[in-house]
Amino acid sequence: EPMGMPGDVLAAACVYPLVRAGILGSKDIQNNDLDSISNLLSGLEQLDRFCLPANWTPGEALATQQSEALRKMLLAVVSDARLVLVRIAEQLHRLRNERELPEDERRQLAVETREIYAALANRLGVWQLKWELEDLAFRYLEPESYQAIATALNEKRVEREAFITKVKNILGHELAAVGIYAEISGRPKHIYSIYRKMQRKDRGLESLHDIRAVRLLVNDVKDCYAALGVVHNLWSYLPGEFDDYIANPKDNDYRSLHTAVTGPDHKTVEVQIRTHDMHRQAELGIAAHWRYKEGGGTPAAFDQKINFLRQLLEPANDGSELLDQIRDEVFEDRIYAISPKGDVVELAPKATPLDFAYHVHTQVGHRCRGAKVNGRIVPLTYRIRTGDRVEIITGSQPNPSRDWLSPKLGYIAGAKTRAKVRNWFRQQDRDEHIRAGREMLDRELTRLSERDT
């Protein structure tokens, strides 16, 4: 089954387009055998609601926070995280057919794909989806750069494939001669990956060492180093291009040997060597490449918890109990709410509309008079839940209440919100004290003036 998905998830994926199109309603689902997957269909509906705000531009600090928060929320909003994989696959389907869309809609879909869904596929270890999502988005967002690289690769494709076949045959023969049994394959290079490396290294296509690449999968660590010896005995390696990620794994526990050599016909070729187990970990690890590809870190608590999701993609795991725990075990310390403009706001647990208001802007919090959640008026003590759409009702002047500071009344959950309200009252008290002091000074000066006369 694709990506190891169980039958009920596959059934929900097949039925959901009919639900989205309005052909099947809730009554249709409840009155037949589809009732068993109604929760999964509901989860897919939730995932379909969220998108990036209009005119969203990648690269800006706030925009980066928004894309990160939205990715986290998509993982948190449904109890079965495997539905996120269905949503990613659906995004790929939309992208494959986006030529029919107007230019502005096509661009918005491509940006959303690259920033949200390709990044999610990367984190969840679904590499086949990730690469195609990235390449298609790149094709629509930067068509000239895409076409230039695609044309250059295509011109040399037959020559490159013949070269890789030659390398595989030589390696297979030499490895077998020393008793090493390896699975050798050419490693496909993806256009967006090539483009990013060209930009990062400021080099042309032919100067990249890994345009031609092979991967060796062997049985154990001993064979990894023995195979490396065979490769280096055959061809001279390029200085500075050897990395031992087995002895020194990356922070995300990625393990492999990487080397680049001058192979047959004096052409460079990259060689990756790892065990079958290392390869499975690299392909399935949800936390793998979290920092390695995207750069930067994540809060330690969340970074540890995302490892918990790794097991979801293990084929041997039915995941029934595990999936029930996702919301509590992985995301219990964050809430993700939506503003009227579609922005994602990340809040502390038990957050209220006042926490939301002060997170948006201090003055919005000071002027808060009420709130709507999902279109309904709610009390300011309402506990926001992930996925809630929150709208703050404001007055023309700031007017916080001292009741907000009482922990027993439950108006505020976050320490930062409480500090902002407390600072407002301190400022008011300071102004009042200054005013009273001036009045006292004026009275005393007047008294002294009258006495002297």
Short mmCIF file of C-alpha atoms in Angstrom, two decimals:
data_model
loop_
_atom_site.label_atom_id
_atom_site.label_comp_id
_atom_site.label_asym_id
_atom_site.label_seq_id
_atom_site.Cartn_x
_atom_site.Cartn_y
_atom_site.Cartn_z
CA GLU A 1 0.00 0.00 0.00
CA PRO A 2 1.29 3.50 -0.79
CA MET A 3 3.39 4.89 2.08
CA GLY A 4 2.17 2.02 4.25
CA MET A 5 -1.29 3.57 4.65
CA PRO A 6 -4.01 1.27 6.07
CA GLY A 7 -7.23 0.60 4.22
CA ASP A 8 -9.41 3.07 6.12
CA VAL A 9 -7.04 5.97 5.39
CA LEU A 10 -6.88 5.02 1.70
CA ALA A 11 -10.69 4.78 1.62
CA ALA A 12 -11.02 8.24 3.16
CA ALA A 13 -8.57 9.64 0.60
CA CYS A 14 -10.66 8.20 -2.24
CA VAL A 15 -14.00 9.38 -0.86
CA TYR A 16 -12.95 12.85 0.29
CA PRO A 17 -13.02 14.53 -3.19
CA LEU A 18 -16.75 13.67 -3.34
CA VAL A 19 -17.25 15.28 0.09
CA ARG A 20 -15.32 18.40 -0.90
CA ALA A 21 -17.33 18.72 -4.11
CA GLY A 22 -20.60 18.51 -2.16
CA ILE A 23 -21.67 15.27 -3.84
CA LEU A 24 -21.67 13.43 -0.49
CA GLY A 25 -23.02 15.05 2.67
CA SER A 26 -22.84 14.05 6.32
CA LYS A 27 -26.16 12.18 6.12
CA ASP A 28 -24.95 10.15 3.13
CA ILE A 29 -21.87 9.12 5.10
CA GLN A 30 -23.76 8.23 8.29
CA ASN A 31 -26.41 6.16 6.49
CA ASN A 32 -24.09 3.66 4.85
CA ASP A 33 -20.79 1.84 5.32
CA LEU A 34 -18.83 5.10 5.11
CA ASP A 35 -19.71 5.91 8.74
CA SER A 36 -16.59 4.03 9.87
CA ILE A 37 -14.34 6.60 8.15
CA SER A 38 -16.40 9.68 9.05
CA ASN A 39 -13.76 10.88 11.54
CA LEU A 40 -11.05 10.61 8.90
CA LEU A 41 -13.18 12.56 6.41
CA SER A 42 -13.76 15.21 9.07
CA GLY A 43 -10.00 15.45 9.64
CA LEU A 44 -9.38 15.95 5.93
CA GLU A 45 -11.98 18.73 5.91
CA GLN A 46 -10.13 20.43 8.76
CA LEU A 47 -6.82 20.23 6.93
CA ASP A 48 -8.38 21.65 3.77
CA ARG A 49 -9.46 24.84 5.55
CA PHE A 50 -6.00 26.18 6.26
CA CYS A 51 -3.89 28.09 3.78
CA LEU A 52 -1.39 30.91 3.73
CA PRO A 53 -2.77 34.46 3.97
CA ALA A 54 -3.34 36.29 0.68
CA ASN A 55 -0.31 38.18 -0.68
CA TRP A 56 1.96 36.17 1.64
CA THR A 57 5.63 36.60 0.70
CA PRO A 58 8.28 34.05 1.71
CA GLY A 59 11.53 35.21 3.25
CA GLU A 60 10.35 37.91 5.63
CA ALA A 61 10.73 37.23 9.35
CA LEU A 62 7.00 37.27 10.07
CA ALA A 63 6.27 35.21 6.97
CA THR A 64 8.80 32.58 8.07
CA GLN A 65 7.11 32.38 11.47
CA GLN A 66 3.75 32.01 9.73
CA SER A 67 4.85 29.13 7.50
CA GLU A 68 6.47 27.38 10.48
CA ALA A 69 3.37 27.82 12.65
CA LEU A 70 1.09 26.58 9.86
CA ARG A 71 3.19 23.46 9.34
CA LYS A 72 3.05 22.68 13.06
CA MET A 73 -0.68 23.33 13.17
CA LEU A 74 -1.36 21.00 10.25
CA LEU A 75 0.33 18.25 12.25
CA ALA A 76 -1.51 19.16 15.44
CA VAL A 77 -5.03 19.76 14.18
CA VAL A 78 -5.95 16.16 13.38
CA SER A 79 -5.70 13.21 15.74
CA ASP A 80 -4.40 10.96 12.92
CA ALA A 81 -1.20 12.52 11.60
CA ARG A 82 -1.24 10.19 8.59
CA LEU A 83 -4.01 12.35 7.18
CA VAL A 84 -1.34 15.01 6.71
CA LEU A 85 0.31 12.63 4.23
CA VAL A 86 -2.99 12.39 2.36
CA ARG A 87 -3.19 16.19 2.30
CA ILE A 88 0.37 16.40 0.94
CA ALA A 89 -0.47 13.89 -1.81
CA GLU A 90 -3.60 15.88 -2.63
CA GLN A 91 -1.50 19.05 -2.92
CA LEU A 92 0.75 17.25 -5.41
CA HIS A 93 -2.32 16.27 -7.44
CA ARG A 94 -3.47 19.91 -7.48
CA LEU A 95 -0.03 21.08 -8.55
CA ARG A 96 0.16 18.58 -11.40
CA ASN A 97 -3.07 20.01 -12.78
CA GLU A 98 -2.49 23.68 -12.04
CA ARG A 99 -1.86 24.68 -15.66
CA GLU A 100 -5.61 25.24 -15.91
CA LEU A 101 -5.56 27.92 -13.19
CA PRO A 102 -5.17 31.68 -13.69
CA GLU A 103 -1.61 32.95 -13.24
CA ASP A 104 -2.12 34.52 -9.79
CA GLU A 105 -3.84 31.40 -8.39
CA ARG A 106 -1.16 29.17 -9.89
CA ARG A 107 1.60 31.21 -8.27
CA GLN A 108 -0.17 31.23 -4.88
CA LEU A 109 -0.58 27.43 -5.02
CA ALA A 110 3.08 26.97 -5.96
CA VAL A 111 4.28 29.21 -3.09
CA GLU A 112 2.03 27.37 -0.64
CA THR A 113 3.33 24.04 -1.95
CA ARG A 114 6.98 24.93 -1.60
CA GLU A 115 6.76 26.66 1.77
CA ILE A 116 4.25 24.37 3.52
CA TYR A 117 3.66 21.01 1.90
CA ALA A 118 7.12 20.25 0.49
CA ALA A 119 8.56 21.21 3.89
CA LEU A 120 6.07 18.89 5.62
CA ALA A 121 6.92 16.05 3.22
CA ASN A 122 10.57 16.67 4.01
CA ARG A 123 9.97 16.47 7.76
CA LEU A 124 7.81 13.37 7.45
CA GLY A 125 10.44 11.65 5.32
CA VAL A 126 8.26 11.20 2.21
CA TRP A 127 11.09 12.02 -0.17
CA GLN A 128 9.39 11.04 -3.42
CA LEU A 129 6.57 13.51 -2.75
CA LYS A 130 8.98 16.16 -1.48
CA TRP A 131 11.13 16.21 -4.61
CA GLU A 132 8.22 16.35 -7.03
CA LEU A 133 6.45 19.06 -5.01
CA GLU A 134 9.61 21.17 -4.98
CA ASP A 135 10.37 20.67 -8.66
CA LEU A 136 6.82 21.49 -9.81
CA ALA A 137 6.61 24.55 -7.56
CA PHE A 138 9.98 25.73 -8.89
CA ARG A 139 8.78 25.16 -12.44
CA TYR A 140 5.84 27.54 -11.95
CA LEU A 141 7.57 30.12 -9.73
CA GLU A 142 10.80 30.48 -11.71
CA PRO A 143 10.11 29.01 -15.16
CA GLU A 144 13.22 30.43 -16.86
CA SER A 145 15.65 29.04 -14.27
CA TYR A 146 13.82 25.72 -14.24
CA GLN A 147 13.91 25.42 -18.03
CA ALA A 148 17.60 26.35 -18.24
CA ILE A 149 18.61 23.59 -15.81
CA ALA A 150 16.18 21.05 -17.29
CA THR A 151 17.52 21.71 -20.79
CA ALA A 152 21.15 21.44 -19.67
CA LEU A 153 20.45 18.17 -17.85
CA ASN A 154 18.49 16.73 -20.77
CA GLU A 155 21.25 17.54 -23.27
CA LYS A 156 23.67 15.39 -21.26
CA ARG A 157 21.14 12.82 -20.02
CA VAL A 158 22.12 9.92 -22.33
CA GLU A 159 25.80 10.59 -21.74
CA ARG A 160 25.27 10.82 -17.97
CA GLU A 161 23.23 7.61 -17.81
CA ALA A 162 25.89 5.75 -19.80
CA PHE A 163 28.56 7.06 -17.42
CA ILE A 164 26.59 5.95 -14.32
CA THR A 165 26.09 2.49 -15.83
CA LYS A 166 29.83 2.29 -16.43
CA VAL A 167 30.58 3.30 -12.81
CA LYS A 168 28.07 0.76 -11.46
CA ASN A 169 29.54 -2.08 -13.52
CA ILE A 170 33.12 -1.30 -12.41
CA LEU A 171 32.11 -0.94 -8.75
CA GLY A 172 29.98 -4.10 -8.81
CA HIS A 173 32.87 -6.14 -10.22
CA GLU A 174 35.50 -4.77 -7.80
CA LEU A 175 33.25 -5.09 -4.72
CA ALA A 176 32.30 -8.67 -5.58
CA ALA A 177 36.01 -9.50 -5.96
CA VAL A 178 36.57 -8.67 -2.26
CA GLY A 179 33.36 -10.32 -1.07
CA ILE A 180 31.22 -7.20 -0.57
CA TYR A 181 27.64 -7.51 -1.74
CA ALA A 182 26.21 -4.09 -2.46
CA GLU A 183 23.03 -2.72 -3.96
CA ILE A 184 24.27 -0.01 -6.35
CA SER A 185 22.00 2.58 -7.89
CA GLY A 186 22.29 5.88 -9.68
CA ARG A 187 21.04 8.70 -7.48
CA PRO A 188 18.63 10.98 -9.36
CA LYS A 189 19.32 14.69 -9.14
CA HIS A 190 16.32 16.96 -8.82
CA ILE A 191 16.14 20.30 -10.53
CA TYR A 192 15.26 22.41 -7.49
CA SER A 193 18.01 20.74 -5.45
CA ILE A 194 20.53 21.51 -8.22
CA TYR A 195 19.32 25.12 -8.41
CA ARG A 196 19.72 25.63 -4.65
CA LYS A 197 23.23 24.16 -4.71
CA MET A 198 24.20 26.36 -7.68
CA GLN A 199 22.96 29.41 -5.75
CA ARG A 200 24.64 28.36 -2.50
CA LYS A 201 28.02 27.54 -4.06
CA ASP A 202 27.81 30.16 -6.82
CA ARG A 203 28.84 27.60 -9.42
CA GLY A 204 27.68 26.48 -12.82
CA LEU A 205 25.96 23.16 -13.43
CA GLU A 206 28.99 21.19 -14.63
CA SER A 207 31.15 22.31 -11.70
CA LEU A 208 28.87 20.56 -9.18
CA HIS A 209 30.46 17.28 -8.14
CA ASP A 210 27.20 15.45 -7.46
CA ILE A 211 25.43 15.93 -10.79
CA ARG A 212 26.66 12.40 -11.42
CA ALA A 213 26.04 10.30 -8.30
CA VAL A 214 25.73 6.69 -7.17
CA ARG A 215 24.62 5.16 -3.87
CA LEU A 216 25.91 1.91 -2.38
CA LEU A 217 23.80 0.01 0.18
CA VAL A 218 25.72 -2.66 2.08
CA ASN A 219 25.00 -5.04 4.95
CA ASP A 220 26.97 -3.57 7.86
CA VAL A 221 29.26 -0.73 8.98
CA LYS A 222 32.40 -2.81 8.31
CA ASP A 223 31.35 -3.15 4.68
CA CYS A 224 30.77 0.62 4.44
CA TYR A 225 34.43 1.35 5.14
CA ALA A 226 35.63 -1.60 3.05
CA ALA A 227 33.56 -0.32 0.11
CA LEU A 228 35.00 3.16 0.64
CA GLY A 229 38.48 1.66 0.39
CA VAL A 230 37.54 0.00 -2.90
CA VAL A 231 36.22 3.31 -4.29
CA HIS A 232 39.36 5.24 -3.27
CA ASN A 233 41.65 2.52 -4.63
CA LEU A 234 39.86 2.74 -7.97
CA TRP A 235 39.77 6.52 -8.33
CA SER A 236 41.42 9.51 -6.67
CA TYR A 237 39.13 11.43 -4.34
CA LEU A 238 38.66 15.19 -4.41
CA PRO A 239 40.16 16.96 -1.37
CA GLY A 240 37.56 18.50 0.91
CA GLU A 241 34.72 16.40 -0.51
CA PHE A 242 34.89 13.43 1.91
CA ASP A 243 32.51 13.36 4.90
CA ASP A 244 32.21 10.56 7.46
CA TYR A 245 28.72 10.88 8.93
CA ILE A 246 28.95 7.36 10.41
CA ALA A 247 31.77 8.18 12.84
CA ASN A 248 30.39 11.72 13.25
CA PRO A 249 26.62 11.63 12.66
CA LYS A 250 24.80 14.86 11.96
CA ASP A 251 22.74 16.41 14.74
CA ASN A 252 19.66 14.70 13.31
CA ASP A 253 21.41 11.29 13.50
CA TYR A 254 21.88 11.11 9.70
CA ARG A 255 24.60 8.53 8.97
CA SER A 256 26.38 7.84 5.71
CA LEU A 257 29.78 8.10 3.99
CA HIS A 258 30.03 10.77 1.28
CA THR A 259 32.93 11.09 -1.12
CA ALA A 260 33.55 12.59 -4.54
CA VAL A 261 36.10 11.06 -6.90
CA THR A 262 37.50 11.56 -10.38
CA GLY A 263 35.99 8.52 -12.03
CA PRO A 264 36.16 7.01 -15.51
CA ASP A 265 36.91 9.40 -18.39
CA HIS A 266 38.22 11.94 -15.82
CA LYS A 267 34.66 12.89 -14.80
CA THR A 268 33.70 13.58 -11.20
CA VAL A 269 31.12 11.42 -9.48
CA GLU A 270 29.68 11.53 -5.96
CA VAL A 271 29.47 8.23 -4.06
CA GLN A 272 27.28 7.70 -0.98
CA ILE A 273 27.81 4.55 1.08
CA ARG A 274 25.51 3.40 3.89
CA THR A 275 23.90 0.28 5.32
CA HIS A 276 20.34 -0.73 4.49
CA ASP A 277 19.30 0.23 8.04
CA MET A 278 20.90 3.67 7.72
CA HIS A 279 19.09 4.16 4.44
CA ARG A 280 15.72 3.22 5.92
CA GLN A 281 16.31 5.64 8.77
CA ALA A 282 17.23 8.43 6.37
CA GLU A 283 14.14 7.74 4.29
CA LEU A 284 11.64 7.28 7.13
CA GLY A 285 12.97 9.50 9.91
CA ILE A 286 10.48 12.31 10.53
CA ALA A 287 12.95 14.35 12.54
CA ALA A 288 15.78 13.67 10.08
CA HIS A 289 16.70 16.77 8.06
CA TRP A 290 14.69 19.02 10.41
CA ARG A 291 17.75 21.25 10.85
CA TYR A 292 19.99 19.74 8.17
CA LYS A 293 17.95 20.91 5.18
CA GLU A 294 15.96 23.78 6.60
CA GLY A 295 18.64 25.33 8.79
CA GLY A 296 18.29 26.71 12.29
CA GLY A 297 16.91 24.98 15.34
CA THR A 298 13.57 24.42 16.97
CA PRO A 299 12.52 24.69 20.60
CA ALA A 300 14.07 21.75 22.44
CA ALA A 301 10.76 20.41 23.78
CA PHE A 302 9.12 20.38 20.37
CA ASP A 303 12.24 19.01 18.73
CA GLN A 304 12.20 16.04 21.11
CA LYS A 305 8.50 15.43 20.66
CA ILE A 306 8.57 15.42 16.87
CA ASN A 307 10.76 12.30 17.14
CA PHE A 308 7.66 10.63 18.58
CA LEU A 309 6.03 10.92 15.14
CA ARG A 310 8.81 8.91 13.49
CA GLN A 311 7.04 5.67 14.39
CA LEU A 312 3.96 6.61 12.36
CA LEU A 313 5.73 5.75 9.14
CA GLU A 314 7.16 2.45 10.28
CA PRO A 315 5.37 -0.22 8.17
CA ALA A 316 5.28 -2.75 11.04
CA ASN A 317 3.44 -0.40 13.38
CA ASP A 318 -0.37 -0.38 13.28
CA GLY A 319 -0.25 2.81 15.37
CA SER A 320 -3.74 2.58 16.86
CA GLU A 321 -2.80 3.60 20.43
CA LEU A 322 0.01 5.82 19.20
CA LEU A 323 -2.27 7.90 17.00
CA ASP A 324 -4.69 8.49 19.88
CA GLN A 325 -1.86 9.99 21.89
CA ILE A 326 -0.59 12.43 19.26
CA ARG A 327 -2.48 15.49 20.37
CA ASP A 328 -1.63 14.94 24.05
CA GLU A 329 1.93 13.64 23.74
CA VAL A 330 3.27 15.78 20.91
CA PHE A 331 1.39 19.04 20.87
CA GLU A 332 0.00 19.44 24.35
CA ASP A 333 2.15 22.51 25.02
CA ARG A 334 1.04 24.67 22.07
CA ILE A 335 -2.25 26.01 20.69
CA TYR A 336 -2.63 27.22 17.08
CA ALA A 337 -5.41 29.71 16.35
CA ILE A 338 -6.30 31.61 13.17
CA SER A 339 -6.81 35.36 12.81
CA PRO A 340 -9.56 36.77 10.52
CA LYS A 341 -6.85 37.42 7.89
CA GLY A 342 -5.72 33.79 7.98
CA ASP A 343 -2.56 34.32 10.04
CA VAL A 344 -1.60 31.50 12.41
CA VAL A 345 -1.03 32.54 16.03
CA GLU A 346 0.92 30.16 18.30
CA LEU A 347 -0.25 30.37 21.93
CA ALA A 348 0.39 28.80 25.31
CA PRO A 349 -1.93 26.04 26.58
CA LYS A 350 -5.27 27.23 28.03
CA ALA A 351 -4.88 30.53 26.15
CA THR A 352 -7.86 32.91 26.13
CA PRO A 353 -9.01 35.60 23.67
CA LEU A 354 -7.07 38.13 25.76
CA ASP A 355 -3.86 36.13 25.26
CA PHE A 356 -4.63 36.09 21.54
CA ALA A 357 -5.32 39.86 21.48
CA TYR A 358 -2.11 40.78 23.31
CA HIS A 359 -0.12 38.40 21.08
CA VAL A 360 -1.39 40.25 18.00
CA HIS A 361 -0.50 43.68 19.46
CA THR A 362 -0.33 45.21 22.92
CA GLN A 363 -2.78 47.98 21.97
CA VAL A 364 -5.25 45.42 20.60
CA GLY A 365 -5.15 43.76 24.01
CA HIS A 366 -5.58 47.06 25.89
CA ARG A 367 -8.63 47.94 23.75
CA CYS A 368 -10.18 44.46 23.81
CA ARG A 369 -13.89 44.51 24.70
CA GLY A 370 -14.95 41.04 23.54
CA ALA A 371 -14.23 38.21 21.13
CA LYS A 372 -15.77 35.95 18.51
CA VAL A 373 -14.59 32.39 18.00
CA ASN A 374 -15.65 30.69 14.77
CA GLY A 375 -18.22 33.47 14.29
CA ARG A 376 -19.82 33.24 17.77
CA ILE A 377 -19.46 35.64 20.68
CA VAL A 378 -17.55 34.00 23.54
CA PRO A 379 -16.58 35.18 27.06
CA LEU A 380 -13.04 36.48 27.52
CA THR A 381 -12.38 33.43 29.74
CA TYR A 382 -12.99 31.04 26.79
CA ARG A 383 -10.19 28.47 26.33
CA ILE A 384 -9.00 28.60 22.72
CA ARG A 385 -8.57 25.29 20.91
CA THR A 386 -6.26 24.52 18.00
CA GLY A 387 -7.93 25.48 14.73
CA ASP A 388 -10.24 28.13 16.27
CA ARG A 389 -10.70 31.28 14.17
CA VAL A 390 -10.52 34.19 16.63
CA GLU A 391 -11.73 37.75 16.05
CA ILE A 392 -11.12 40.44 18.68
CA ILE A 393 -13.74 43.16 19.24
CA THR A 394 -12.04 46.42 20.24
CA GLY A 395 -13.08 49.78 21.63
CA SER A 396 -11.67 53.18 20.62
CA GLN A 397 -9.76 53.69 23.90
CA PRO A 398 -7.64 51.34 26.05
CA ASN A 399 -9.54 50.16 29.10
CA PRO A 400 -8.09 47.01 30.73
CA SER A 401 -9.84 45.67 33.82
CA ARG A 402 -8.02 44.82 37.05
CA ASP A 403 -10.09 41.61 37.07
CA TRP A 404 -7.91 40.40 34.20
CA LEU A 405 -4.98 40.08 36.61
CA SER A 406 -6.79 37.68 38.96
CA PRO A 407 -5.60 34.09 38.33
CA LYS A 408 -8.82 32.75 39.90
CA LEU A 409 -11.02 34.46 37.31
CA GLY A 410 -9.14 32.85 34.38
CA TYR A 411 -8.97 35.79 31.98
CA ILE A 412 -5.28 35.28 31.15
CA ALA A 413 -3.13 32.14 30.75
CA GLY A 414 0.21 33.53 29.54
CA ALA A 415 2.83 35.25 31.72
CA LYS A 416 3.67 37.72 28.92
CA THR A 417 0.03 38.79 28.65
CA ARG A 418 -0.20 39.27 32.41
CA ALA A 419 2.99 41.39 32.38
CA LYS A 420 1.58 43.66 29.64
CA VAL A 421 -1.64 44.27 31.60
CA ARG A 422 0.32 44.88 34.82
CA ASN A 423 2.61 47.38 33.04
CA TRP A 424 -0.44 49.27 31.76
CA PHE A 425 -1.77 49.75 35.29
CA ARG A 426 1.67 50.73 36.55
CA GLN A 427 1.79 53.40 33.86
CA GLN A 428 -1.68 54.61 34.83
CA ASP A 429 -0.70 54.68 38.51
CA ARG A 430 2.49 56.55 37.66
CA ASP A 431 0.60 59.17 35.67
CA GLU A 432 -1.92 59.52 38.51
CA HIS A 433 0.86 59.90 41.07
CA ILE A 434 2.60 62.53 38.96
CA ARG A 435 -0.66 64.44 38.55
CA ALA A 436 -1.38 64.28 42.29
CA GLY A 437 2.19 65.37 43.07
CA ARG A 438 1.89 68.36 40.79
CA GLU A 439 -1.37 69.39 42.44
CA MET A 440 0.25 69.11 45.87
CA LEU A 441 3.26 71.14 44.71
CA ASP A 442 1.03 73.80 43.16
CA ARG A 443 -0.98 74.08 46.39
CA GLU A 444 2.18 74.37 48.51
CA LEU A 445 3.72 76.98 46.22
CA THR A 446 0.49 78.98 46.28
CA ARG A 447 0.39 78.79 50.11
CA LEU A 448 4.01 79.89 50.42
CA SER A 449 3.46 82.73 47.96
CA GLU A 450 0.41 83.99 49.88
CA ARG A 451 2.30 83.81 53.22
CA ASP A 452 5.25 85.84 51.88
CA THR A 453 2.94 88.58 50.67
#
